[in-house]
Each structure stands twice: as C-alpha cells, then as structure tokens.
Amino acid sequence: MSETRKNHLSIDGGQLKEDDHVSSYKPIPDSDGDFRKSKTSIHKSKEKLPNDEAEEKLLQKEDEAKITTRVDMADAKYVVGDHRNGDAKIELDANKRQFVGLTKEELMKYADDPFWVRLRWFMFVLFWALWVGMLVGAVTIIVLVPKCAAPPPRTWFEKGPLVDLSSEDLQAVEADLPLLQSAHVAGAFVVPCKDSYAVLEDNSSCLQAFKDFVGKAKKLGVKVIVDLTANFVSTSHQWFQLSENRSEPFSDYFLWAPGKDLDEDQNSELPDLPQKWVPTPNHPAWTWSDKRKEFYLHQFGADLPDLNFSNQDVVKHFDDVITRWMKAGADGIRLNKARHMAINSQLGKEQPRVSESPGEVPLWSDRLVTDGVALRELLAHWAHLTDLAATPPSLGYVICNAVQLRNI
C-alpha cells in the first residue's frame, strides 16, 4: 500500500484501509449517452436542410452594402461612455457648434503691427475727444442759455379769497365787514347801484354812499370790486325813450331793425321778426315798438333793451361810468354778461345751436350776438382805462368772468 493511502482517514476519525478506498467520481448515468447522440443527430440534420432563404443576404450586391451619408464625419464627436459595457455616443455637428477664436500666438502676430497700433490709438483718442466735447457742450448750454423768466407775481384778487356780495345792498355788506376781516377776505364784489349808468346822474346818491362804504372797508383791509352790467338799460331809461322817438344822437343807442314781410299763410298785423334769435326759452329776442315802428333787440328780457356798442357815444358813456367808480375808490371792475356785449349791427344769418338733450328747448346761439369780434378790443380799452383811473395808477383791474384782462 502506498504511503498516501496509508495517511487517508475515514470520516469517523479512523484510518482507511487500501481495500476500503471509495471512488471520488460520479458515475455518468445512462441517459447522458442518449443526449449526446441526439445532439449529434440534430447537427447532421441541419446540414441536410434545404435553403429556405432564412439565411438570405439583406443586400444582394456589394455596391448596395455601401451606406452613404451627408454628415461630414470630420465634424462628428465621439463620446465614449462606460468602457466596461462598450457604450459609445456620436454627436453630429458637434465641432461646428463650437467657436474657436484666435489663439494667443495668432493674436500676437497683429499686436505689434503698425497699422493696428495706429488704429488703436486713433480710436482711443477719438473716444475721449468725443466724451470731452459732449461734456464741454453740456456745460456751455447750461451756462449760456438764458434762464426762464420768473412768473409774474400774482395779483391780490388772484390770491383771494373773494366774496360775492352782489346780491346785498351796501348797508348789509357794511355790517359784515368785521366778519370779512376776521376771515382774511381779500376783496368783495358789490353792486352800489341797480342801474350801472345811474352813477352818471348829477348828485348821484349811490355814488356818495359808495365812497363812505369804501373808506370803512379799506380800514379793515378789505378791497372793493364794483359789479357792473353794461349790456342794457331799462325801457324807462331816458336814452331808450329818446331813441324810440328817433331823437339824435340817441337814435342808434340801441339795435333797431325793420320787420320782414309776412308769408301768405301768416295772418298778423305786425311784420315778421328780423331774426329767429331765441335767447331764452319761448321768448324771442325782438319786440315791436309802436312809436318807432321797428323791432328792438333784447337778450335778457323785453324790458331790458340791448345797447349798441358799435356806437362810439355809447362806449364813451360807459368809459365815464368806469372812471367815476374808480375815482370813488373802487379797486377793480367786474363786467357781467360781457360775452353778449359786442353785437353785429348788420344782423347776419343766425345758426341754430344743437340741443344737448332731447328735452332741451332749442335755442339760437349766433356768433353775431356772442363773443363778437369787437369784444376783445372793447375789453382791452376798458382795462387800460381802469389802470389810468385807479388810485394809485396801474393798480386797477377789469375782471370778466373771473379772468384778468389787464394785459390784453
């Protein structure tokens, strides 16, 4: 027995005898031999199978096997992924998306070139020259351009406040003067006389009462503005009666016009109206005078005929009215209804005013009776006259609709 055999031990700890040795391999079963025979037979049968085109080539010709592409492979970028599984990625046009500028060596070729050196210095000098030029220009404009004129100082009536007391008589206003002073009122509008032209009468009572009132108001620091309406006088006024009788020079103090012939279907003893002006609802602007046998114009009532300011004698009469009030101590004049003063005596064709609402009575608004061409000239004349008649001069004002007209 060999030496190795002698050293073998049994599982239970004892030595094995040579005759007791157990084989160390597993016997091949009988079924394994059958498997090898079947595998060999399958291989042989496969060789004998006829060609059923299962292994037919996809491309029959060698030329067709060449795949053409429009992608330039020089522009493709190969990106290797995980090398352990052999993955790879190809990015087409990757190199085209990358912009590669000049390298440092390429730039240095042009850095010291005389042409580029001169060009750099020229652009550098040009930039700073333009910058300095703009700075000098801005400073020059600020220094040399004339400054805006200071706004004119506001007048006392523009600073206000002003109180409208035109509906009260002078006695009632005089009793309120201490209250106006405590409220720091700058001025008050008053109506000394109901008739604006009554001041032209000799020994006018309202003029003397006004002088006494002004003296008390100025002691309390309240200025007085006379409220005047120059447009008309009453039908009982001497001027109208003389004009109705065609007495000179009063014949043209008012606006007179003959009537128009009536139509055949009209039945009236009076001629037709000269114009269809309707200054107030349902009241025409013309009224017939039996004495003069003509119509006279009135925009504010049949008993208030309009004066003709195209007549210079009428303008001079109102000049005297302004002068007397200013000499009596008034600080200014306010003209009511001034827009209707300048009337075209030629009596042109009227234009209807479009109603703002369906229920509004249609009125006639004609440029011949409102905001006439001569109105601006009249107001400028009276503003200048107010300055001259003020005490001291150049401190009087004409106010029309709360607008200063001194500088017209």
PDB file of N, CA and C in Angstrom, residues 2 37 60 94 120-121 166 186 266 273 300 334 344 374 398 408:
ATOM      1  N   SER A   2       0.512   2.199  -0.814  1.00  0.00           N
ATOM      2  CA  SER A   2       1.350   3.409  -0.938  1.00  0.00           C
ATOM      3  C   SER A   2       1.246   4.234   0.306  1.00  0.00           C
ATOM      4  N   LYS A  37     -26.075  11.552 -28.277  1.00  0.00           N
ATOM      5  CA  LYS A  37     -26.482  11.012 -29.565  1.00  0.00           C
ATOM      6  C   LYS A  37     -27.503  11.911 -30.249  1.00  0.00           C
ATOM      7  N   GLN A  60     -28.053  42.209 -51.747  1.00  0.00           N
ATOM      8  CA  GLN A  60     -27.637  41.209 -52.703  1.00  0.00           C
ATOM      9  C   GLN A  60     -26.306  41.552 -53.353  1.00  0.00           C
ATOM     10  N   ALA A  94     -20.962  68.481 -33.816  1.00  0.00           N
ATOM     11  CA  ALA A  94     -20.525  68.996 -32.512  1.00  0.00           C
ATOM     12  C   ALA A  94     -19.426  70.022 -32.670  1.00  0.00           C
ATOM     13  N   ARG A 120      -5.592 101.534 -33.065  1.00  0.00           N
ATOM     14  CA  ARG A 120      -5.981 101.537 -31.649  1.00  0.00           C
ATOM     15  C   ARG A 120      -5.813 102.913 -31.018  1.00  0.00           C
ATOM     16  N   TRP A 121      -4.718 103.571 -31.292  1.00  0.00           N
ATOM     17  CA  TRP A 121      -4.504 104.907 -30.729  1.00  0.00           C
ATOM     18  C   TRP A 121      -5.513 105.916 -31.271  1.00  0.00           C
ATOM     19  N   SER A 166     -72.824 140.636  -4.299  1.00  0.00           N
ATOM     20  CA  SER A 166     -73.560 141.477  -5.241  1.00  0.00           C
ATOM     21  C   SER A 166     -75.068 141.413  -5.031  1.00  0.00           C
ATOM     22  N   ALA A 186     -59.817 138.841   0.873  1.00  0.00           N
ATOM     23  CA  ALA A 186     -59.043 139.837   0.135  1.00  0.00           C
ATOM     24  C   ALA A 186     -59.927 140.921  -0.453  1.00  0.00           C
ATOM     25  N   GLN A 266     -99.427 133.561 -43.241  1.00  0.00           N
ATOM     26  CA  GLN A 266     -99.339 134.192 -41.935  1.00  0.00           C
ATOM     27  C   GLN A 266    -100.371 135.304 -41.838  1.00  0.00           C
ATOM     28  N   LEU A 273     -90.482 138.780 -37.616  1.00  0.00           N
ATOM     29  CA  LEU A 273     -89.282 139.134 -36.859  1.00  0.00           C
ATOM     30  C   LEU A 273     -88.071 139.257 -37.776  1.00  0.00           C
ATOM     31  N   PHE A 300     -82.014 139.765 -22.638  1.00  0.00           N
ATOM     32  CA  PHE A 300     -82.240 139.424 -21.236  1.00  0.00           C
ATOM     33  C   PHE A 300     -83.609 139.885 -20.738  1.00  0.00           C
ATOM     34  N   ARG A 334     -65.795 144.457 -12.270  1.00  0.00           N
ATOM     35  CA  ARG A 334     -66.177 143.175 -12.857  1.00  0.00           C
ATOM     36  C   ARG A 334     -67.342 143.404 -13.799  1.00  0.00           C
ATOM     37  N   ASN A 344     -73.178 142.293 -33.793  1.00  0.00           N
ATOM     38  CA  ASN A 344     -73.064 142.754 -35.172  1.00  0.00           C
ATOM     39  C   ASN A 344     -74.351 143.465 -35.561  1.00  0.00           C
ATOM     40  N   ALA A 374     -65.518 142.468 -32.008  1.00  0.00           N
ATOM     41  CA  ALA A 374     -65.121 143.718 -31.353  1.00  0.00           C
ATOM     42  C   ALA A 374     -65.016 143.593 -29.835  1.00  0.00           C
ATOM     43  N   VAL A 398     -59.818 145.162 -14.596  1.00  0.00           N
ATOM     44  CA  VAL A 398     -61.113 144.790 -15.148  1.00  0.00           C
ATOM     45  C   VAL A 398     -61.177 143.271 -15.139  1.00  0.00           C
ATOM     46  N   ILE A 408     -54.472 142.496 -22.023  1.00  0.00           N
ATOM     47  CA  ILE A 408     -54.993 142.178 -23.359  1.00  0.00           C
ATOM     48  C   ILE A 408     -54.352 143.116 -24.384  1.00  0.00           C
TER      49      ILE A 408
END
